[in-house]
XYZ file of C-alpha atoms in Angstrom:
586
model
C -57.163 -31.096 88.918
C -55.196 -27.619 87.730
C -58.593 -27.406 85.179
C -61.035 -28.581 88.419
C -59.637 -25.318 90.456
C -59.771 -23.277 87.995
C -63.502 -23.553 87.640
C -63.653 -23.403 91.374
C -62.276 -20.627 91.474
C -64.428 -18.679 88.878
C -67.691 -20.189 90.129
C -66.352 -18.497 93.929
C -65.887 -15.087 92.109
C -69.270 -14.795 90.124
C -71.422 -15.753 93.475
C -69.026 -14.086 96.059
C -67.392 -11.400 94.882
C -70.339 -8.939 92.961
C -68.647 -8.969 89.917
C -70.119 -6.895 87.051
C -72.418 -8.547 84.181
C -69.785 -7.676 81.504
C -66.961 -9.690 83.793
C -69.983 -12.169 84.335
C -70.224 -12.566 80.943
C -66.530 -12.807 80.365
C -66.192 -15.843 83.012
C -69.073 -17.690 81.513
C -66.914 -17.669 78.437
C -64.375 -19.082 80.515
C -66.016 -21.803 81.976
C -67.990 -23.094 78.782
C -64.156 -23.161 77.003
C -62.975 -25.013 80.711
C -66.017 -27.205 79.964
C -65.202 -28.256 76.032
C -61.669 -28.926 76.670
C -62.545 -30.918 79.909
C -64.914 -33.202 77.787
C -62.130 -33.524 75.349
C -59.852 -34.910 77.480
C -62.751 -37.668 78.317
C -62.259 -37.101 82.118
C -64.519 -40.340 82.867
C -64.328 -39.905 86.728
C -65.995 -35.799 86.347
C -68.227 -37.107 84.160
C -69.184 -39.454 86.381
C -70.417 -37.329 88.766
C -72.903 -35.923 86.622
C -71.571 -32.773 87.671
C -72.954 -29.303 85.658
C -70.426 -27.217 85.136
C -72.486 -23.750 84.837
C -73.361 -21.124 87.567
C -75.810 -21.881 89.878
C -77.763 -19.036 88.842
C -77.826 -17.363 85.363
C -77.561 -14.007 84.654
C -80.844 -12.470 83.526
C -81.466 -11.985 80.394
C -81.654 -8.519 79.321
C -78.796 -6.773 77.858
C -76.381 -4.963 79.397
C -76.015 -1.138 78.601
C -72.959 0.936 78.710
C -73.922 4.526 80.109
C -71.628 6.819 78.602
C -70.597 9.882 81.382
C -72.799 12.359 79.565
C -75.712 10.040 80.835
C -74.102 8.844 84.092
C -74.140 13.061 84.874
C -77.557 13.673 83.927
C -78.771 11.204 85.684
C -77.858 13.009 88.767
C -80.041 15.648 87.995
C -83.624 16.265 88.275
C -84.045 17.159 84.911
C -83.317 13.770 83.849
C -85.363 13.056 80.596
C -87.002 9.917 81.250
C -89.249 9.583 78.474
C -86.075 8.304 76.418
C -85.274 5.304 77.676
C -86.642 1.756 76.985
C -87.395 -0.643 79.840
C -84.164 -2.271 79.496
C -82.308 1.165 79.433
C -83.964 1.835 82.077
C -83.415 -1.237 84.397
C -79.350 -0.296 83.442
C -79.715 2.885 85.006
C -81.390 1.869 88.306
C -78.712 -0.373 88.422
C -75.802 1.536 88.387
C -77.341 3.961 91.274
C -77.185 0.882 93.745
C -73.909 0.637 91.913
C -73.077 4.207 92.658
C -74.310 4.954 96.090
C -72.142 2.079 97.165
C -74.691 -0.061 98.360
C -73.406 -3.235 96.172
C -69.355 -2.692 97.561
C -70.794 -1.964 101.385
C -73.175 -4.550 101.565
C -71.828 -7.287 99.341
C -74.656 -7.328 97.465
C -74.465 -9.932 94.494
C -75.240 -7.987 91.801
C -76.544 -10.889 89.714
C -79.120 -11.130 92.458
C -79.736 -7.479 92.113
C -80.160 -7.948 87.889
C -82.532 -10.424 88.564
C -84.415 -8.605 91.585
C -84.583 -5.662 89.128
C -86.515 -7.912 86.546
C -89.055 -9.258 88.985
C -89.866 -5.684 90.301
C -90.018 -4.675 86.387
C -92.282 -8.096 85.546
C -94.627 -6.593 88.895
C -95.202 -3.231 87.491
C -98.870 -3.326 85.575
C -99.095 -1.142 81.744
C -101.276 1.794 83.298
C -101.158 4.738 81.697
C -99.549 6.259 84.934
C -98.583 4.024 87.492
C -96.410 1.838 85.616
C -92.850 0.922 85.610
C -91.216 4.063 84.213
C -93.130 6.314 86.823
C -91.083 3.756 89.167
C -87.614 4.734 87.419
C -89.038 8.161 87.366
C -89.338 8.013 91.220
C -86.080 6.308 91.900
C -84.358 8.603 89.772
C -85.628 11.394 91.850
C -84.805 9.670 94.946
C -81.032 9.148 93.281
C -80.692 13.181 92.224
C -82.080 13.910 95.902
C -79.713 12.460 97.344
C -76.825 13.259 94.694
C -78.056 17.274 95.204
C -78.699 16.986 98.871
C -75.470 15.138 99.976
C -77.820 12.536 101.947
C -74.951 10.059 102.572
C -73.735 12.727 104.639
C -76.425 13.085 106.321
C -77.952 9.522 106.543
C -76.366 6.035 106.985
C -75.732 3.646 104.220
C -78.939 1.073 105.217
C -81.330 4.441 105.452
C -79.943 4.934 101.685
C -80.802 1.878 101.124
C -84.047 1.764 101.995
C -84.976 5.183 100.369
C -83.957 3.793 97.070
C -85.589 0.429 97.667
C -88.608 2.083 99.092
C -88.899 4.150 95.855
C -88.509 0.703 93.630
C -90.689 -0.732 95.139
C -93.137 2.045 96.604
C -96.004 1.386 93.552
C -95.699 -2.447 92.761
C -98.948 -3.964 91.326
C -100.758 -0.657 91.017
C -104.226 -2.002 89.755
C -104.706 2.070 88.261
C -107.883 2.803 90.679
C -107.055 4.435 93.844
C -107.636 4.027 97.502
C -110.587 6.050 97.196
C -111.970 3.605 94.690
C -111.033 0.031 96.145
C -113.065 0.825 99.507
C -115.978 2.525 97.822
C -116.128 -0.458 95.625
C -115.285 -2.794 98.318
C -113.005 -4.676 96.577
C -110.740 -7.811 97.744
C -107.503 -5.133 98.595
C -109.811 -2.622 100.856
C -111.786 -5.707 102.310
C -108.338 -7.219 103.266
C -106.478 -4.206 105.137
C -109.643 -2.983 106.627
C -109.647 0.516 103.706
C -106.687 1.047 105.780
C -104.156 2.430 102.777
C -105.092 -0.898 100.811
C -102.875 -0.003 97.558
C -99.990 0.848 99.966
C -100.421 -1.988 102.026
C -100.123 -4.242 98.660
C -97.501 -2.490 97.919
C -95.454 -3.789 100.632
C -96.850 -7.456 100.578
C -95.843 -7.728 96.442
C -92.291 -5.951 97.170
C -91.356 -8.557 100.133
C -93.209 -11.528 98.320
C -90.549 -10.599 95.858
C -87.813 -10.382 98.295
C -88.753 -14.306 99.460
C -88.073 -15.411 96.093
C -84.124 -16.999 96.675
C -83.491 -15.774 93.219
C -84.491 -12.267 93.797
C -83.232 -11.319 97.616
C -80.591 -9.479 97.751
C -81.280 -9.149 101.477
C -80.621 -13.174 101.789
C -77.124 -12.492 103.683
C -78.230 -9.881 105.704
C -78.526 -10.995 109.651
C -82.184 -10.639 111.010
C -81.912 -7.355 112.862
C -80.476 -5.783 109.787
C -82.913 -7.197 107.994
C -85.930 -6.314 110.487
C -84.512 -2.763 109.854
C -84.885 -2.563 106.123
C -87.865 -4.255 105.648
C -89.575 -2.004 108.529
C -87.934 1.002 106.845
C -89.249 -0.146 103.747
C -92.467 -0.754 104.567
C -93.212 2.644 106.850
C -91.981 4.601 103.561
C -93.722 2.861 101.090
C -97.288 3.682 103.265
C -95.759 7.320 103.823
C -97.240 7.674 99.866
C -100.888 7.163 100.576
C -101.887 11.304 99.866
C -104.407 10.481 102.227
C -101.798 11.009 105.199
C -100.556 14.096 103.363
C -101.584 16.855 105.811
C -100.432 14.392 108.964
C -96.962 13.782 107.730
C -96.335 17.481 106.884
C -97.258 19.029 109.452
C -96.048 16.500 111.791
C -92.325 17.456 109.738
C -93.200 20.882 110.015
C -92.727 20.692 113.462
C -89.409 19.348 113.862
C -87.574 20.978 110.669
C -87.306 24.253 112.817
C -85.166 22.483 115.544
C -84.498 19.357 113.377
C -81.707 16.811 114.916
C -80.344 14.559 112.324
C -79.024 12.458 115.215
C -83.101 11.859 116.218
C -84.224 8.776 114.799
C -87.597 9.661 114.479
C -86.795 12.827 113.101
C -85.002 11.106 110.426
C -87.849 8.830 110.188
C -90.205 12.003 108.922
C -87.566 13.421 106.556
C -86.977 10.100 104.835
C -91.499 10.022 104.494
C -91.046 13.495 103.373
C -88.700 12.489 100.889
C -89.857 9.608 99.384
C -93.409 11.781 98.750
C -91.496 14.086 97.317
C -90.180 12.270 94.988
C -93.362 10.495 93.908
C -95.195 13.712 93.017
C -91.874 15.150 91.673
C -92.755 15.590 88.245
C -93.394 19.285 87.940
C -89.921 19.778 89.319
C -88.937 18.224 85.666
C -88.904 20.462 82.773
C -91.942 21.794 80.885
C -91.679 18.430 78.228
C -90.746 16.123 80.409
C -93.314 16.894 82.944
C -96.256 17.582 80.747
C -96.745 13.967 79.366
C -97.306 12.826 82.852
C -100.262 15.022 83.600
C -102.005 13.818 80.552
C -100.925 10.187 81.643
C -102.559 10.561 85.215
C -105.698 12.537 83.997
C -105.807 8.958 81.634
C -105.849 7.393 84.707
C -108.197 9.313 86.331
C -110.874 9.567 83.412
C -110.418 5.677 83.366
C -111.451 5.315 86.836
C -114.513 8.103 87.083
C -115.903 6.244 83.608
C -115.788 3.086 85.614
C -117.092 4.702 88.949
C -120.244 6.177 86.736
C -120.534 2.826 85.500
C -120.757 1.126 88.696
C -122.738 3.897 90.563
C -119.746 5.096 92.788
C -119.018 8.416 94.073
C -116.716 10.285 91.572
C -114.422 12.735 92.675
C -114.212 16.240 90.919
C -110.905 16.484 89.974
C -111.410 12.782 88.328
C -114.203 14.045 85.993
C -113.221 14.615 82.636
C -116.670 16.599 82.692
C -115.131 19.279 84.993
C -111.671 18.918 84.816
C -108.556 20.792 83.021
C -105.588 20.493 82.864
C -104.892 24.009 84.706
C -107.451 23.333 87.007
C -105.656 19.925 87.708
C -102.579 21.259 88.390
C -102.570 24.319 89.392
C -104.188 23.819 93.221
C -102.150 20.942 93.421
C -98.615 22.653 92.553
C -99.613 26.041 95.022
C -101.556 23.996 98.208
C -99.252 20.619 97.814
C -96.167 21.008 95.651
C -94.870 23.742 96.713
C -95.762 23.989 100.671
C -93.624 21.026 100.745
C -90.860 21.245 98.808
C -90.600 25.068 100.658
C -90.354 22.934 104.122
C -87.975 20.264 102.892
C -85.876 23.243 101.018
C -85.242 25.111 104.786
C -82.918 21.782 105.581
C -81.308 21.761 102.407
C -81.230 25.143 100.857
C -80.140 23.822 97.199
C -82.999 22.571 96.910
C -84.389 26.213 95.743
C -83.024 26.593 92.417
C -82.812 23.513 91.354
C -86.602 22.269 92.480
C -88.471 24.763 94.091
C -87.793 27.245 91.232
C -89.087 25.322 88.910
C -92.336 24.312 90.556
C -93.200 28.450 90.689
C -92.290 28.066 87.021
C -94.676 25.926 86.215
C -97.196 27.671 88.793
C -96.970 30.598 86.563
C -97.264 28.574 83.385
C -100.261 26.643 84.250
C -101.560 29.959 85.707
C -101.307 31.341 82.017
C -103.130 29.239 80.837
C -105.411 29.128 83.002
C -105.746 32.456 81.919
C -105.407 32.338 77.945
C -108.128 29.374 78.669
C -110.586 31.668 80.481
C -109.657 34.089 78.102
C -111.029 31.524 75.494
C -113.905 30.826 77.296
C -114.950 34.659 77.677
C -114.695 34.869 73.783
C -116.781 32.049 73.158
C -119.760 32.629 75.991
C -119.838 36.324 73.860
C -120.016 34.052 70.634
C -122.274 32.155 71.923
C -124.618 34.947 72.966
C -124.508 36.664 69.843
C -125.524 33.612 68.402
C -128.714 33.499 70.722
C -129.014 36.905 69.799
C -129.009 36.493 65.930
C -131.553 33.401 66.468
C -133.320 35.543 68.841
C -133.899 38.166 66.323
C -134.503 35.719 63.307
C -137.473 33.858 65.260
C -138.439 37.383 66.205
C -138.408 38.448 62.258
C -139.938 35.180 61.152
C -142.577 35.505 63.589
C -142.791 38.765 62.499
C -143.369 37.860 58.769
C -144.940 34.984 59.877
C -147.739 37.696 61.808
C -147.588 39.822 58.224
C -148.787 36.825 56.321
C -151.416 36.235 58.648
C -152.608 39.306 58.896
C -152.722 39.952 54.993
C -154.335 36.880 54.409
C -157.083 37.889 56.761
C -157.411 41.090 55.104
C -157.584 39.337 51.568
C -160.076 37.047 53.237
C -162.010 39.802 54.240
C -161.764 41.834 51.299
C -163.340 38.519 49.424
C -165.815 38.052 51.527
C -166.906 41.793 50.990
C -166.822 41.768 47.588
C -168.643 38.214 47.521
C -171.156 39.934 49.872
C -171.672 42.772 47.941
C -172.022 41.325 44.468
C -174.866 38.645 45.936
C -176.670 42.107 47.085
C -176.296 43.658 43.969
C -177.525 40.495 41.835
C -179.907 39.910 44.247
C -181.213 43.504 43.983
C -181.011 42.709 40.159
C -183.132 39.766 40.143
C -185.645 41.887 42.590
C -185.695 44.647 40.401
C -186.571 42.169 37.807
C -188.703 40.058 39.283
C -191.091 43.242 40.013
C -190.528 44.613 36.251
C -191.847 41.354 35.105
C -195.130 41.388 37.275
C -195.625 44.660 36.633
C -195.586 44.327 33.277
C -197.313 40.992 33.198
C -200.194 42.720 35.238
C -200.081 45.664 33.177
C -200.680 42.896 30.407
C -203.554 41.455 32.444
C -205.424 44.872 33.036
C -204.992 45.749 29.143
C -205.938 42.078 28.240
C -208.829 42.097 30.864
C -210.094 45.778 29.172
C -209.507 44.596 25.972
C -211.251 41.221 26.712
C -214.001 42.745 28.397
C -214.679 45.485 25.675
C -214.290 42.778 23.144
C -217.318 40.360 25.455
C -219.280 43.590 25.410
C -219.133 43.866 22.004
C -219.343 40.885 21.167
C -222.140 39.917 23.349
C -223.630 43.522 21.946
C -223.543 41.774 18.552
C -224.444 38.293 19.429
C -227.033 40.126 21.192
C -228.021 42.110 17.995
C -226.688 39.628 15.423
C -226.513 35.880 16.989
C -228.182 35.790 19.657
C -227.189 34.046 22.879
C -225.725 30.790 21.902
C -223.004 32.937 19.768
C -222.532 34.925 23.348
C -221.995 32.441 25.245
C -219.198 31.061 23.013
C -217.508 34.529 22.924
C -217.320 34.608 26.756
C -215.734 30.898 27.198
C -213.130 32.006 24.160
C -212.144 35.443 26.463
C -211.998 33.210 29.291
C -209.624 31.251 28.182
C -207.176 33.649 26.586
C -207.389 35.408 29.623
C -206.633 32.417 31.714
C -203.554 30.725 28.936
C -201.884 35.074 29.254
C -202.132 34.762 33.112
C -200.136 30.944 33.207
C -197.339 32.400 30.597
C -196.809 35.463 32.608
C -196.819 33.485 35.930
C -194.261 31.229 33.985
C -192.196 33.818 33.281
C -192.015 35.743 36.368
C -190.981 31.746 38.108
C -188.080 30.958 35.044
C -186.788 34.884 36.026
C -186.368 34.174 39.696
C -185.003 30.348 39.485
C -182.527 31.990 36.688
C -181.141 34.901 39.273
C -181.540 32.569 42.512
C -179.069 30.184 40.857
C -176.635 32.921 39.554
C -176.418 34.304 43.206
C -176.043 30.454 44.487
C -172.321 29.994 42.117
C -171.187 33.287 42.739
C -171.380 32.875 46.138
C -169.610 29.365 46.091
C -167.629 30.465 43.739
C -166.157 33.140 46.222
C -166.569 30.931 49.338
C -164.073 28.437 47.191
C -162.051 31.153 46.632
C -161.704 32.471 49.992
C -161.251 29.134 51.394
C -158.245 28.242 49.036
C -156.795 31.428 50.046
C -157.032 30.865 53.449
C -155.578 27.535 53.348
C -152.685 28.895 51.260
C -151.708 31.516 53.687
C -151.887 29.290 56.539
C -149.876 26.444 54.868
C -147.052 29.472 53.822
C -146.848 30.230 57.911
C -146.876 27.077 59.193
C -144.135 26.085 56.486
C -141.963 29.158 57.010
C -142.325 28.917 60.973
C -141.039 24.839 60.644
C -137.993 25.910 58.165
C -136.712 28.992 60.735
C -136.853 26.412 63.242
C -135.140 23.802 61.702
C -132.683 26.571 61.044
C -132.529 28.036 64.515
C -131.976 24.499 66.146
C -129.145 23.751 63.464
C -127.247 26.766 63.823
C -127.815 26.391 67.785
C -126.501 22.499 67.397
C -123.127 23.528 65.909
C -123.036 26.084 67.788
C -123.210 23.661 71.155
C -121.182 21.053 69.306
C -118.269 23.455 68.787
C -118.526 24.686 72.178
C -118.704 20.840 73.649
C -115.738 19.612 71.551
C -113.640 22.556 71.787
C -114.160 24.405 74.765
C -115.942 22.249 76.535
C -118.247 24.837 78.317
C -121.467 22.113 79.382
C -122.989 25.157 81.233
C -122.912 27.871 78.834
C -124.370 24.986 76.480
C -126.860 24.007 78.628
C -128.187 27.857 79.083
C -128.224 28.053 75.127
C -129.988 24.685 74.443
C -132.621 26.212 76.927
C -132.955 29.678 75.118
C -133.406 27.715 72.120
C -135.447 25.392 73.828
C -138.017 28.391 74.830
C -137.345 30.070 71.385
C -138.954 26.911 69.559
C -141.874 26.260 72.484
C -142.742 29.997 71.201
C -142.380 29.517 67.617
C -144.548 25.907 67.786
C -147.849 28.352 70.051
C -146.893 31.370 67.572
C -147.381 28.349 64.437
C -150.462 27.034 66.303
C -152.197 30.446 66.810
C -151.459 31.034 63.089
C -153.021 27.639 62.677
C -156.243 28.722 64.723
């Protein structure tokens, strides 16, 4: 029985009394030795009973972590490094705030129901690149140096504590990593649910109280139903207090009431604690310059994500989502001067410590990303002059090439012409030749004929004078028909001749000329080809050189409009080099 009270006893202090996991730990031991040296002692009537002699509810199973006071401190502080800690580090810490704001001790909060609350919120938390578990610890840690910096338990009661840090748990729980904006353009099951009233928010709260309605998980279980009704309303108007959507409404609605601000007002209260909690979840520029900088590349993740998606489906796509128009000092720089700071200013006039140790930095990293902005523009100036001395340079080499390209031309039309002439003037002078010839050789072939006639006719005359005397006229008769016929074979050879003298200078003129026509034409054909080919290689050069030039400018600087002006100067540049290649052509 001494043994059966014993356990008892232990069993009473691990559900009752909120011990810590190490002491958990330690009285598990205890009751699994209780347990072996009961069944040793073969107690047949426990056994019996089938009785199971462990806790009715194990501790969860990730380790426990011992913060060391170095950590404990700068956990306190805003510029809390959270990019350190694993997810079970992490859990530790979130842990021992409840622990440390008192909200175990003053409401009896089992902290093995808190370890395993923890682990369900951590299990609830999607892997986006930004809304994701750690930005939760991120928040909550916040929330925990706010109040820690702002002495908020003097200000607030225990269960508004509580609900600030349960708010900021819980405040991003199942964040599907497309925004409001998003779900109700695309219509999706969230928007068509809460009427594209706050739909993420509104999830928010369902997932963080489905949770709580787990018996393993509530750590609300022994709270009485008004206190209850309290937290969870609490709760729930924070957690929808996040939706940037109601931005300008909540802030100037606590703009209001900070100048004559009653902390004994409830719903004054009520706007701080919204205030607060949105505070904290855009709170990362208050962080130092490497702590905060991951997260803007995490979120513009996000965003890019979403506006690829959004193109994809035909959706509007907001600007500062585009990763076409967006930088990273764009991105942040409106949204630290018109957001950040406005509100943190606002919050800082209720709790002036706020200035140095938040507001300072967030004019710190103004001014950084304003540098930048600045260096980038900077940048951008250098490269739009690069870029236009690069349209100049192609400018002026399609100007020289057409240039050249004109030279060519024109000397080939001169040597054309200059060929022609020649061509022209050498057929006139062998024409001229074979005319002069042609009327040498009937000259002289009728100078032949008149001396051959005389001589023929003195010869009849004497011949008929002496075939007269002599012959007779049979022998005269014979003389004429022999003169006749010399006469008649001298006229054919000279008429031959004068025909084999023209055919021989007709056909020399004929392959001269096509001689000089082939000529021409083969130099003609060679200057054209040279144009044409020179005008194709300057603009295969020009649109390579203008390529890189646009592909540097798109992958480093990423300046689409100066690119587009150059790709249409180059664009024109080539439509005149193809009509300058085509007159050439012609």
């Amino acid at each position: 029985m001494d043994v059966t009270n014993r356990l008892a006893m232990l069993e009473k202090r691990v559900e009752l009394e909120g011990m810590k996991v190490v002491e958990i730990e330690k009285c598990r031991n205890d009751i699994k030795k209780l347990r072996e040296e009961m069944a040793s002692r073969n107690n047949s009537s426990f056994l019996e009973e089938n009785k199971k002699l462990v806790p009715r509810r194990d501790v969860p199973s990730y380790p426990k972590y011992h913060l060391s006071q170095e950590t404990v401190e700068a956990l306190r502080q805003p510029t809390f490094d959270v990019w350190q800690w694993e997810p079970n580090e992490m859990l530790t810490c979130l842990e021992h705030m409840y622990h440390d704001l008192g909200l175990i001790r003053d409401f009896n909060i089992n902290p093995v129901t808190l370890k395993r609350w923890l682990l369900c919120i951590h299990d609830n938390y999607r892997n986006n690149p930004f809304h994701n578990f750690r930005h939760c610890f991120c928040v909550s840690q916040m929330m925990y140096s706010m109040v820690r910096l702002c002495s908020l338990q003097e200000k607030f009661t225990q269960i508004d504590i509580l609900i600030l840090m349960t708010a900021a748990v819980c405040h991003d729980l199942d964040h599907p990593g497309y925004n409001n904006m998003y779900q109700i353009n695309a219509r999706t099951e969230l928007a068509v649910r809460y009427n594209d009233i706050s739909p993420l928010e509104n999830h928010h709260c369902a997932i963080a109280f489905h949770i709580f309605s787990q018996p393993h998980a509530n750590m609300f279980a022994h709270f009485d139903p008004d206190t209850f009704k309290q937290i969870r309303q609490g709760t729930i108007t924070l957690i929808l207090a996040t939706d940037m959507a109601r931005h300008g409404e909540i802030l100037d609605s606590f703009k209001q009431k900070v100048d004559i601000f009653d902390f004994s007002n409830e719903d004054h209260l009520t706007c701080l604690k919204m205030v607060l909690i949105k505070c904290c979840d855009i709170s990362n520029e208050v962080r130092p310059m490497e702590v905060a900088e991951p997260w803007v590349d995490c979120l513009l993740e996000e965003y890019f994500m979403q506006s690829d998606r959004e193109k994809a489906e035909g959706l509007p796509v907001a600007p500062f989502m585009d990763r076409e128009k967006v930088t990273k000092p764009t991105a942040q720089i409106g949204f630290i001067k018109f957001v950040l700071i406005p509100m943190f200013e606002t919050v800082m006039k209720l709790f002036p410590q706020m200035e140095e140790v938040m507001v300072q930095p967030l004019r710190e990293s103004r001014d950084r990303y304003e540098e930048l902005k600045q260096i980038d523009d900077a940048m951008n100036e250098v490269c739009v002059c690069v870029c236009v001395c690069v349209c100049v340079y192609v400018c002026v080499c399609v100007y020289v090439c057409v240039c050249v390209c004109v030279c060519v031309y024109v000397c080939v039309c001169v040597c054309v012409y200059v060929c022609v002439c020649v061509c022209v003037c050498v057929c006139m002078w062998v024409c001229v030749c074979v005319c002069v010839c042609v009327c040498v050789c009937m000259c002289v072939c009728v100078c032949v004929c008149v001396c051959m006639c005389v001589c023929v006719c003195v010869y009849v005359c004497v011949c008929m004078w002496v075939c007269v005397c002599v012959c007779g006229c049979v022998c005269v008769c014979m003389c004429v028909c022999v003169c006749v016929c010399v006469c008649m074979w001298v006229c054919v050879c000279v008429y031959v001749c004068v025909c084999v003298c023209v055919y021989v200078g007709v056909c020399v003129c004929v392959c001269v000329c096509v001689c000089m026509c082939v000529c021409v034409c083969v130099c003609v054909y060679v200057g054209v080809c040279v144009c044409v080919c020179v005008c194709v290689c300057v603009c295969v050069c020009v649109c390579v050189c203008v390529c890189v030039c646009v592909c540097v400018c798109v992958c480093v600087m990423r300046l689409y409009p100066i690119c587009v002006c150059v790709c249409v100067c180059v664009y024109v540049g080539v439509c005149v080099c193809v009509c300058v290649c085509v007159c050439v052509c012609g």
